mmCIF file of C-alpha atoms and ligand atoms in Angstrom:
data_model
loop_
_atom_site.group_PDB
_atom_site.id
_atom_site.type_symbol
_atom_site.label_atom_id
_atom_site.label_comp_id
_atom_site.label_asym_id
_atom_site.label_seq_id
_atom_site.Cartn_x
_atom_site.Cartn_y
_atom_site.Cartn_z
ATOM 1 C CA UNK A 1 13.303 30.764 20.152
ATOM 2 C CA UNK A 2 9.975 30.651 21.990
ATOM 3 C CA UNK A 3 7.390 33.135 20.662
ATOM 4 C CA UNK A 4 5.357 34.670 23.484
ATOM 5 C CA UNK A 5 1.914 36.161 23.015
ATOM 6 C CA UNK A 6 -0.168 38.802 24.696
ATOM 7 C CA UNK A 7 -3.521 38.633 22.909
ATOM 8 C CA UNK A 8 -6.560 40.874 22.900
ATOM 9 C CA UNK A 9 -9.587 39.423 24.712
ATOM 10 C CA UNK A 10 -12.173 38.108 22.241
ATOM 11 C CA UNK A 11 -14.494 41.049 23.064
ATOM 12 C CA UNK A 12 -11.934 43.594 21.779
ATOM 13 C CA UNK A 13 -11.188 41.895 18.484
ATOM 14 C CA UNK A 14 -12.439 43.632 15.384
ATOM 15 C CA UNK A 15 -12.603 41.012 12.645
ATOM 16 C CA UNK A 16 -16.386 41.336 12.378
ATOM 17 C CA UNK A 17 -15.864 44.728 10.659
ATOM 18 C CA UNK A 18 -14.942 42.953 7.421
ATOM 19 C CA UNK A 19 -17.399 40.063 7.745
ATOM 20 C CA UNK A 20 -20.204 41.659 5.737
ATOM 21 C CA UNK A 21 -18.193 43.540 3.134
ATOM 22 C CA UNK A 22 -18.786 42.518 -0.477
ATOM 23 C CA UNK A 23 -15.319 43.580 -1.544
ATOM 24 C CA UNK A 24 -12.107 44.618 0.173
ATOM 25 C CA UNK A 25 -9.598 47.325 -0.735
ATOM 26 C CA UNK A 26 -5.930 46.327 -1.026
ATOM 27 C CA UNK A 27 -3.762 46.906 2.032
ATOM 28 C CA UNK A 28 -6.022 49.187 4.098
ATOM 29 C CA UNK A 29 -7.395 46.898 6.816
ATOM 30 C CA UNK A 30 -5.248 45.587 9.677
ATOM 31 C CA UNK A 31 -5.797 42.486 11.758
ATOM 32 C CA UNK A 32 -5.870 42.551 15.583
ATOM 33 C CA UNK A 33 -2.253 41.518 16.195
ATOM 34 C CA UNK A 34 1.324 41.868 14.937
ATOM 35 C CA UNK A 35 4.600 40.047 15.495
ATOM 36 C CA UNK A 36 7.690 41.821 16.845
ATOM 37 C CA UNK A 37 11.260 40.837 17.643
ATOM 38 C CA UNK A 38 14.213 43.116 18.484
ATOM 39 C CA UNK A 39 17.890 42.873 17.616
ATOM 40 C CA UNK A 40 20.101 44.321 20.354
ATOM 41 C CA UNK A 41 23.527 43.557 21.836
ATOM 42 C CA UNK A 42 24.259 41.107 19.055
ATOM 43 C CA UNK A 43 21.129 38.937 19.223
ATOM 44 C CA UNK A 44 17.450 38.736 18.353
ATOM 45 C CA UNK A 45 15.404 39.033 21.550
ATOM 46 C CA UNK A 46 11.864 38.707 22.807
ATOM 47 C CA UNK A 47 9.868 37.391 19.815
ATOM 48 C CA UNK A 48 6.235 38.165 20.606
ATOM 49 C CA UNK A 49 2.732 38.494 19.226
ATOM 50 C CA UNK A 50 1.001 41.599 20.579
ATOM 51 C CA UNK A 51 -2.030 43.768 19.667
ATOM 52 C CA UNK A 52 -1.521 45.819 16.485
ATOM 53 C CA UNK A 53 -0.619 49.365 17.487
ATOM 54 C CA UNK A 54 1.992 52.144 17.550
ATOM 55 C CA UNK A 55 5.676 51.316 17.914
ATOM 56 C CA UNK A 56 7.843 53.598 20.048
ATOM 57 C CA UNK A 57 11.311 54.528 18.919
ATOM 58 C CA UNK A 58 13.884 57.231 19.414
ATOM 59 C CA UNK A 59 13.846 60.260 17.043
ATOM 60 C CA UNK A 60 17.478 59.459 16.218
ATOM 61 C CA UNK A 61 16.586 55.981 14.908
ATOM 62 C CA UNK A 62 18.765 55.343 11.840
ATOM 63 C CA UNK A 63 15.823 54.202 9.675
ATOM 64 C CA UNK A 64 14.134 57.608 10.043
ATOM 65 C CA UNK A 65 17.188 59.448 8.727
ATOM 66 C CA UNK A 66 18.954 57.170 6.295
ATOM 67 C CA UNK A 67 16.195 54.809 5.235
ATOM 68 C CA UNK A 68 17.692 51.587 6.510
ATOM 69 C CA UNK A 69 14.510 49.546 6.064
ATOM 70 C CA UNK A 70 13.487 46.430 4.142
ATOM 71 C CA UNK A 71 10.181 44.661 3.594
ATOM 72 C CA UNK A 72 8.523 41.614 2.081
ATOM 73 C CA UNK A 73 5.094 40.831 0.679
ATOM 74 C CA UNK A 74 3.368 37.437 0.620
ATOM 75 C CA UNK A 75 -0.174 36.105 0.601
ATOM 76 C CA UNK A 76 -2.280 33.439 2.306
ATOM 77 C CA UNK A 77 -5.589 32.072 1.058
ATOM 78 C CA UNK A 78 -8.625 30.452 2.634
ATOM 79 C CA UNK A 79 -9.455 27.204 0.845
ATOM 80 C CA UNK A 80 -12.770 25.394 0.535
ATOM 81 C CA UNK A 81 -11.793 23.206 3.530
ATOM 82 C CA UNK A 82 -11.872 26.347 5.707
ATOM 83 C CA UNK A 83 -8.136 26.211 6.391
ATOM 84 C CA UNK A 84 -5.604 28.953 5.550
ATOM 85 C CA UNK A 85 -2.675 28.237 3.242
ATOM 86 C CA UNK A 86 0.351 30.528 2.941
ATOM 87 C CA UNK A 87 2.047 30.781 -0.465
ATOM 88 C CA UNK A 88 5.862 30.312 -0.566
ATOM 89 C CA UNK A 89 6.551 32.234 2.659
ATOM 90 C CA UNK A 90 9.838 30.346 3.001
ATOM 91 C CA UNK A 91 10.999 32.097 -0.200
ATOM 92 C CA UNK A 92 10.051 35.471 1.263
ATOM 93 C CA UNK A 93 12.010 34.677 4.445
ATOM 94 C CA UNK A 94 15.076 33.835 2.351
ATOM 95 C CA UNK A 95 14.770 36.999 0.293
ATOM 96 C CA UNK A 96 14.370 39.087 3.464
ATOM 97 C CA UNK A 97 17.907 38.017 4.353
ATOM 98 C CA UNK A 98 19.183 38.743 0.826
ATOM 99 C CA UNK A 99 17.725 42.241 1.175
ATOM 100 C CA UNK A 100 19.216 42.591 4.667
ATOM 101 C CA UNK A 101 22.708 41.726 3.455
ATOM 102 C CA UNK A 102 22.521 44.237 0.599
ATOM 103 C CA UNK A 103 21.802 47.141 2.953
ATOM 104 C CA UNK A 104 23.922 46.066 5.957
ATOM 105 C CA UNK A 105 21.038 44.934 8.155
ATOM 106 C CA UNK A 106 20.879 41.943 10.469
ATOM 107 C CA UNK A 107 19.710 38.645 8.978
ATOM 108 C CA UNK A 108 17.067 36.715 10.886
ATOM 109 C CA UNK A 109 16.519 32.968 11.100
ATOM 110 C CA UNK A 110 14.235 31.868 8.252
ATOM 111 C CA UNK A 111 12.461 29.295 10.424
ATOM 112 C CA UNK A 112 11.659 31.972 12.995
ATOM 113 C CA UNK A 113 10.275 34.237 10.249
ATOM 114 C CA UNK A 114 8.029 31.494 8.878
ATOM 115 C CA UNK A 115 6.849 30.288 12.293
ATOM 116 C CA UNK A 116 6.080 33.868 13.336
ATOM 117 C CA UNK A 117 3.956 34.429 10.209
ATOM 118 C CA UNK A 118 2.101 31.136 10.678
ATOM 119 C CA UNK A 119 1.440 31.761 14.392
ATOM 120 C CA UNK A 120 0.251 35.306 13.700
ATOM 121 C CA UNK A 121 -2.122 34.057 11.007
ATOM 122 C CA UNK A 122 -3.403 31.380 13.371
ATOM 123 C CA UNK A 123 -4.184 34.010 16.031
ATOM 124 C CA UNK A 124 -5.916 36.254 13.464
ATOM 125 C CA UNK A 125 -7.365 33.486 11.289
ATOM 126 C CA UNK A 126 -10.889 34.938 11.392
ATOM 127 C CA UNK A 127 -9.563 37.894 9.381
ATOM 128 C CA UNK A 128 -8.683 35.776 6.355
ATOM 129 C CA UNK A 129 -11.170 36.721 3.619
ATOM 130 C CA UNK A 130 -12.585 34.218 1.164
ATOM 131 C CA UNK A 131 -14.257 36.328 -1.536
ATOM 132 C CA UNK A 132 -12.913 35.993 -5.097
ATOM 133 C CA UNK A 133 -9.448 37.515 -5.675
ATOM 134 C CA UNK A 134 -9.005 38.221 -1.958
ATOM 135 C CA UNK A 135 -6.199 37.114 0.340
ATOM 136 C CA UNK A 136 -4.595 37.714 3.689
ATOM 137 C CA UNK A 137 -1.653 39.892 2.663
ATOM 138 C CA UNK A 138 1.435 39.299 4.815
ATOM 139 C CA UNK A 139 3.818 42.209 5.273
ATOM 140 C CA UNK A 140 7.065 41.410 7.131
ATOM 141 C CA UNK A 141 9.456 44.338 7.508
ATOM 142 C CA UNK A 142 12.579 45.384 9.386
ATOM 143 C CA UNK A 143 13.936 48.794 10.288
ATOM 144 C CA UNK A 144 16.970 50.242 12.012
ATOM 145 C CA UNK A 145 16.255 51.526 15.518
ATOM 146 C CA UNK A 146 19.646 52.572 16.884
ATOM 147 C CA UNK A 147 19.726 56.196 18.057
ATOM 148 C CA UNK A 148 22.881 57.232 16.174
ATOM 149 C CA UNK A 149 23.368 60.073 13.694
ATOM 150 C CA UNK A 150 26.650 59.075 12.062
ATOM 151 C CA UNK A 151 26.164 57.509 8.637
ATOM 152 C CA UNK A 152 26.928 53.853 9.336
ATOM 153 C CA UNK A 153 24.865 50.674 9.629
ATOM 154 C CA UNK A 154 22.658 50.522 12.710
ATOM 155 C CA UNK A 155 23.483 47.989 15.440
ATOM 156 C CA UNK A 156 19.843 47.651 16.504
ATOM 157 C CA UNK A 157 16.790 46.583 14.514
ATOM 158 C CA UNK A 158 13.142 45.723 14.860
ATOM 159 C CA UNK A 159 11.529 43.011 12.713
ATOM 160 C CA UNK A 160 7.759 43.084 12.469
ATOM 161 C CA UNK A 161 4.990 41.210 10.650
ATOM 162 C CA UNK A 162 1.602 42.779 10.027
ATOM 163 C CA UNK A 163 -1.367 41.326 8.146
ATOM 164 C CA UNK A 164 -3.909 42.951 5.869
ATOM 165 C CA UNK A 165 -7.076 41.246 4.631
ATOM 166 C CA UNK A 166 -7.122 42.460 1.049
ATOM 167 C CA UNK A 167 -9.030 42.404 -2.191
ATOM 168 C CA UNK A 168 -7.345 42.600 -5.604
ATOM 169 C CA UNK A 169 -4.568 45.167 -6.088
ATOM 170 C CA UNK A 170 -6.582 46.930 -8.766
ATOM 171 C CA UNK A 171 -10.270 47.355 -7.903
ATOM 172 C CA UNK A 172 -11.286 45.679 -11.161
ATOM 173 C CA UNK A 173 -9.092 42.663 -10.412
ATOM 174 C CA UNK A 174 -7.288 40.910 -13.241
ATOM 175 C CA UNK A 175 -9.444 42.614 -15.878
ATOM 176 C CA UNK A 176 -7.449 45.801 -15.591
ATOM 177 C CA UNK A 177 -5.067 46.251 -18.490
ATOM 178 C CA UNK A 178 -2.620 49.088 -17.958
ATOM 179 C CA UNK A 179 -0.492 51.458 -20.008
ATOM 180 C CA UNK A 180 3.193 51.900 -19.136
ATOM 181 C CA UNK A 181 5.456 54.858 -19.899
ATOM 182 C CA UNK A 182 8.694 54.128 -21.759
ATOM 183 C CA UNK A 183 11.146 56.868 -20.837
ATOM 184 C CA UNK A 184 14.875 57.423 -20.424
ATOM 185 C CA UNK A 185 14.335 60.217 -17.885
ATOM 186 C CA UNK A 186 13.880 58.079 -14.763
ATOM 187 C CA UNK A 187 15.448 54.966 -13.258
ATOM 188 C CA UNK A 188 14.510 53.069 -10.117
ATOM 189 C CA UNK A 189 17.898 51.404 -9.635
ATOM 190 C CA UNK A 190 21.379 51.290 -11.110
ATOM 191 C CA UNK A 191 24.057 48.665 -11.525
ATOM 192 C CA UNK A 192 26.061 48.598 -8.302
ATOM 193 C CA UNK A 193 23.098 49.957 -6.346
ATOM 194 C CA UNK A 194 20.344 48.422 -4.202
ATOM 195 C CA UNK A 195 17.742 47.425 -6.804
ATOM 196 C CA UNK A 196 17.906 43.731 -5.864
ATOM 197 C CA UNK A 197 16.941 44.545 -2.257
ATOM 198 C CA UNK A 198 13.380 45.271 -1.158
ATOM 199 C CA UNK A 199 14.683 48.337 0.673
ATOM 200 C CA UNK A 200 12.583 51.441 1.257
ATOM 201 C CA UNK A 201 14.774 53.803 -0.760
ATOM 202 C CA UNK A 202 14.052 51.976 -4.015
ATOM 203 C CA UNK A 203 10.364 52.698 -3.576
ATOM 204 C CA UNK A 204 10.982 56.317 -2.586
ATOM 205 C CA UNK A 205 12.959 56.630 -5.831
ATOM 206 C CA UNK A 206 9.977 55.305 -7.784
ATOM 207 C CA UNK A 207 7.392 57.758 -6.400
ATOM 208 C CA UNK A 208 8.229 60.720 -8.647
ATOM 209 C CA UNK A 209 8.500 58.624 -11.814
ATOM 210 C CA UNK A 210 5.162 57.017 -10.891
ATOM 211 C CA UNK A 211 3.598 60.470 -10.584
ATOM 212 C CA UNK A 212 5.102 61.605 -13.889
ATOM 213 C CA UNK A 213 3.782 58.428 -15.535
ATOM 214 C CA UNK A 214 0.276 59.337 -14.354
ATOM 215 C CA UNK A 215 0.652 62.847 -15.770
ATOM 216 C CA UNK A 216 1.528 61.183 -19.093
ATOM 217 C CA UNK A 217 -1.598 59.041 -18.967
ATOM 218 C CA UNK A 218 0.188 55.846 -17.910
ATOM 219 C CA UNK A 219 -0.119 53.956 -14.651
ATOM 220 C CA UNK A 220 3.595 53.227 -14.167
ATOM 221 C CA UNK A 221 7.036 53.397 -15.762
ATOM 222 C CA UNK A 222 8.606 50.539 -17.693
ATOM 223 C CA UNK A 223 12.030 50.876 -16.069
ATOM 224 C CA UNK A 224 15.129 50.565 -18.216
ATOM 225 C CA UNK A 225 18.685 50.031 -17.036
ATOM 226 C CA UNK A 226 20.637 53.249 -16.515
ATOM 227 C CA UNK A 227 22.182 53.044 -20.003
ATOM 228 C CA UNK A 228 18.607 52.955 -21.414
ATOM 229 C CA UNK A 229 19.360 49.745 -23.295
ATOM 230 C CA UNK A 230 17.563 46.925 -21.485
ATOM 231 C CA UNK A 231 14.165 46.470 -19.868
ATOM 232 C CA UNK A 232 14.384 46.038 -16.096
ATOM 233 C CA UNK A 233 10.980 46.212 -14.402
ATOM 234 C CA UNK A 234 7.331 47.034 -15.033
ATOM 235 C CA UNK A 235 6.786 49.530 -12.177
ATOM 236 C CA UNK A 236 7.187 47.498 -8.968
ATOM 237 C CA UNK A 237 6.689 44.211 -10.839
ATOM 238 C CA UNK A 238 8.976 42.068 -12.988
ATOM 239 C CA UNK A 239 8.445 42.548 -16.718
ATOM 240 C CA UNK A 240 7.322 39.656 -18.920
ATOM 241 C CA UNK A 241 6.186 39.276 -22.485
ATOM 242 C CA UNK A 242 4.929 36.485 -24.706
ATOM 243 C CA UNK A 243 6.064 35.921 -28.281
ATOM 244 C CA UNK A 244 3.822 34.554 -31.007
ATOM 245 C CA UNK A 245 5.474 31.120 -30.801
ATOM 246 C CA UNK A 246 4.334 30.793 -27.189
ATOM 247 C CA UNK A 247 7.528 31.718 -25.348
ATOM 248 C CA UNK A 248 7.274 33.664 -22.097
ATOM 249 C CA UNK A 249 10.311 35.925 -21.658
ATOM 250 C CA UNK A 250 11.427 37.472 -18.345
ATOM 251 C CA UNK A 251 14.509 39.706 -17.924
ATOM 252 C CA UNK A 252 17.614 37.994 -16.601
ATOM 253 C CA UNK A 253 17.997 38.904 -12.918
ATOM 254 C CA UNK A 254 20.747 41.459 -12.319
ATOM 255 C CA UNK A 255 21.735 43.516 -9.295
ATOM 256 C CA UNK A 256 19.225 46.192 -10.341
ATOM 257 C CA UNK A 257 16.230 43.840 -10.671
ATOM 258 C CA UNK A 258 14.255 42.392 -7.770
ATOM 259 C CA UNK A 259 14.142 38.598 -7.933
ATOM 260 C CA UNK A 260 10.371 38.145 -7.998
ATOM 261 C CA UNK A 261 8.962 35.010 -6.369
ATOM 262 C CA UNK A 262 6.089 35.191 -8.850
ATOM 263 C CA UNK A 263 8.631 35.107 -11.709
ATOM 264 C CA UNK A 264 10.595 32.164 -10.301
ATOM 265 C CA UNK A 265 7.317 30.323 -9.725
ATOM 266 C CA UNK A 266 6.268 31.019 -13.332
ATOM 267 C CA UNK A 267 9.588 29.583 -14.540
ATOM 268 C CA UNK A 268 8.558 26.309 -12.860
ATOM 269 C CA UNK A 269 4.861 26.371 -13.711
ATOM 270 C CA UNK A 270 4.714 27.558 -17.322
ATOM 271 C CA UNK A 271 6.362 24.569 -19.043
ATOM 272 C CA UNK A 272 3.584 22.365 -17.622
ATOM 273 C CA UNK A 273 1.047 24.647 -19.356
ATOM 274 C CA UNK A 274 2.774 24.170 -22.702
ATOM 275 C CA UNK A 275 4.824 27.369 -22.743
ATOM 276 C CA UNK A 276 8.484 27.737 -23.386
ATOM 277 C CA UNK A 277 9.977 30.113 -20.862
ATOM 278 C CA UNK A 278 13.309 31.850 -20.664
ATOM 279 C CA UNK A 279 15.182 34.668 -18.997
ATOM 280 C CA UNK A 280 17.342 36.939 -21.097
ATOM 281 C CA UNK A 281 18.512 40.508 -21.462
ATOM 282 C CA UNK A 282 15.679 42.270 -23.319
ATOM 283 C CA UNK A 283 16.809 45.216 -25.441
ATOM 284 C CA UNK A 284 14.150 47.931 -25.408
ATOM 285 C CA UNK A 285 14.757 48.731 -29.080
ATOM 286 C CA UNK A 286 14.045 45.165 -30.188
ATOM 287 C CA UNK A 287 11.139 44.872 -27.782
ATOM 288 C CA UNK A 288 9.431 47.911 -29.318
ATOM 289 C CA UNK A 289 10.092 46.646 -32.860
ATOM 290 C CA UNK A 290 8.641 43.249 -32.010
ATOM 291 C CA UNK A 291 5.556 44.719 -30.350
ATOM 292 C CA UNK A 292 5.009 46.812 -33.491
ATOM 293 C CA UNK A 293 5.598 43.882 -35.859
ATOM 294 C CA UNK A 294 3.310 41.565 -33.886
ATOM 295 C CA UNK A 295 6.095 39.134 -32.937
ATOM 296 C CA UNK A 296 5.367 39.991 -29.310
ATOM 297 C CA UNK A 297 1.677 39.369 -28.716
ATOM 298 C CA UNK A 298 1.224 39.959 -24.973
ATOM 299 C CA UNK A 299 3.105 41.699 -22.144
ATOM 300 C CA UNK A 300 2.726 42.572 -18.503
ATOM 301 C CA UNK A 301 4.110 42.371 -14.996
ATOM 302 C CA UNK A 302 4.586 39.602 -12.411
ATOM 303 C CA UNK A 303 4.379 40.302 -8.674
ATOM 304 C CA UNK A 304 2.625 39.086 -5.523
ATOM 305 C CA UNK A 305 0.231 42.000 -5.101
ATOM 306 C CA UNK A 306 -1.376 42.065 -8.571
ATOM 307 C CA UNK A 307 -0.091 38.545 -9.493
ATOM 308 C CA UNK A 308 -0.223 39.003 -13.279
ATOM 309 C CA UNK A 309 -0.836 42.519 -14.525
ATOM 310 C CA UNK A 310 -1.583 42.746 -18.259
ATOM 311 C CA UNK A 311 -0.081 45.681 -20.166
ATOM 312 C CA UNK A 312 -2.230 46.679 -23.136
ATOM 313 C CA UNK A 313 -0.247 49.698 -24.352
ATOM 314 C CA UNK A 314 3.034 51.534 -23.981
ATOM 315 C CA UNK A 315 3.350 55.296 -24.355
ATOM 316 C CA UNK A 316 6.539 57.248 -25.107
ATOM 317 C CA UNK A 317 7.589 60.682 -23.852
ATOM 318 C CA UNK A 318 6.499 62.237 -27.174
ATOM 319 C CA UNK A 319 2.979 60.847 -26.753
ATOM 320 C CA UNK A 320 3.264 57.990 -29.289
ATOM 321 C CA UNK A 321 1.272 54.958 -28.162
ATOM 322 C CA UNK A 322 1.867 51.367 -29.248
ATOM 323 C CA UNK A 323 -0.648 48.617 -28.639
ATOM 324 C CA UNK A 324 0.380 45.129 -27.570
ATOM 325 C CA UNK A 325 -1.501 42.651 -29.779
ATOM 326 C CA UNK A 326 -4.938 44.148 -30.355
ATOM 327 C CA UNK A 327 -4.687 46.256 -27.180
ATOM 328 C CA UNK A 328 -6.875 43.926 -25.117
ATOM 329 C CA UNK A 329 -5.948 41.458 -22.382
ATOM 330 C CA UNK A 330 -4.515 38.411 -24.152
ATOM 331 C CA UNK A 331 -5.715 34.835 -23.785
ATOM 332 C CA UNK A 332 -2.275 33.529 -22.728
ATOM 333 C CA UNK A 333 -1.941 36.116 -19.980
ATOM 334 C CA UNK A 334 -5.397 35.129 -18.754
ATOM 335 C CA UNK A 335 -4.577 31.426 -18.866
ATOM 336 C CA UNK A 336 -1.363 31.967 -16.893
ATOM 337 C CA UNK A 337 -3.142 34.099 -14.301
ATOM 338 C CA UNK A 338 -5.866 31.516 -13.874
ATOM 339 C CA UNK A 339 -3.501 28.567 -13.545
ATOM 340 C CA UNK A 340 -1.371 30.393 -10.977
ATOM 341 C CA UNK A 341 -4.245 31.643 -8.828
ATOM 342 C CA UNK A 342 -5.960 28.219 -8.984
ATOM 343 C CA UNK A 343 -2.936 26.743 -7.173
ATOM 344 C CA UNK A 344 -3.016 29.557 -4.630
ATOM 345 C CA UNK A 345 -6.734 29.082 -3.942
ATOM 346 C CA UNK A 346 -6.477 25.304 -3.823
ATOM 347 C CA UNK A 347 -8.741 24.639 -6.819
ATOM 348 C CA UNK A 348 -5.773 23.077 -8.680
ATOM 349 C CA UNK A 349 -3.309 20.608 -7.131
ATOM 350 C CA UNK A 350 -0.240 22.091 -5.441
ATOM 351 C CA UNK A 351 2.174 19.946 -7.430
ATOM 352 C CA UNK A 352 5.219 22.081 -6.616
ATOM 353 C CA UNK A 353 4.626 22.118 -2.849
ATOM 354 C CA UNK A 354 4.189 25.894 -2.675
ATOM 355 C CA UNK A 355 1.513 26.012 0.019
ATOM 356 C CA UNK A 356 1.919 25.759 3.786
ATOM 357 C CA UNK A 357 -1.174 25.117 5.868
ATOM 358 C CA UNK A 358 -1.463 27.451 8.854
ATOM 359 C CA UNK A 359 -1.391 25.084 11.869
ATOM 360 C CA UNK A 360 -3.892 25.354 14.686
ATOM 361 C CA UNK A 361 -1.266 25.847 17.378
HETATM 362 C C1 LIG B 1 8.290 42.935 -4.811
HETATM 363 C C2 LIG B 1 8.739 43.313 -6.180
HETATM 364 C C3 LIG B 1 8.513 42.492 -7.297
HETATM 365 C C4 LIG B 1 7.674 41.265 -7.234
HETATM 366 O O1 LIG B 1 8.197 40.266 -6.424
HETATM 367 P P1 LIG B 1 7.250 39.105 -5.912
HETATM 368 O O2 LIG B 1 8.130 38.285 -5.058
HETATM 369 O O3 LIG B 1 6.752 38.374 -7.091
HETATM 370 O O4 LIG B 1 6.149 39.771 -5.163
HETATM 371 C C5 LIG B 1 9.058 42.882 -8.516
HETATM 372 N N1 LIG B 1 9.755 44.022 -8.647
HETATM 373 C C6 LIG B 1 9.966 44.849 -7.594
HETATM 374 C C7 LIG B 1 10.749 46.087 -7.803
HETATM 375 C C8 LIG B 1 9.461 44.511 -6.342
HETATM 376 O O5 LIG B 1 9.647 45.331 -5.315
#
């Protein structure tokens, strides 16, 4: 499918507004353009790059009532050669379709998704920041647009990609250890539900628990499965921990865990850094015992936005706090973060072929 474009004249583009900033917030700035394509009458139509702006839709659009929406998150980086490199966007395109299937939305050709992201980044390439820990955050998303109030899957959709020049997820960057709340009062997903889809409702379900976590002095919830037996996710990131024999452990993916591209990349990368790595069901009871005994020395979360987020402490509903290791960011977590981001920034070789250079179309 041919992607058309209607671009802003150079004089109306706004990229200079970030040119002199020393640091960038995460996810607040928008570039000049966005990509859109519509699904109607059984096919995707009119793929186009247009100025970033409001989208019109009918008040009866299914997404507004029943939350039929999905999204993705990826990043691109400006390297020393001045070119922009997108990180594993083909994996995001694949997962978009996994998410779509789980919530009865229309799948969309992966090649079209990737080409659209690359063309959009080419058009808005001057927005790609190059300060430390910054990236061009790529946000593809799809929502149901059919004007129909019966509860059934929509027959019409809009797929969109927007870009956000961003700094680190936490203002302090990697050096931001967090505390997570261990609780059996809240769950983000259940077996048989939609937890393996990046669908809006999962994130709505996590808002209240996130607020309660803050009231308890934690930044997020360590989510357990609905029987309160196994660890599922660290907020909106995959959980990981490191044992004292140098093994990195990630929960086995289930239908209530989002298959993180950061996690699957770590499964490939970590053996080359000398770590053993495995996925398994992690019982919360044993996890807590091993943190207390010192058999688990480091823990945290994996995800595109914060990359590697170290967890220094866990707090329970009764206020008890346990420290992981000595309660500071561990050296292994730091080493993993640095090796991973070095590939993204192009200061280490891309030996797994994870980067795609944004062409000059
Ligand atoms: C997006 C997300 C992740 C991280 O996935 P990445 O592909 O690494 O960004 C983990 N858990 C949840 C619940 C998520 O939504």
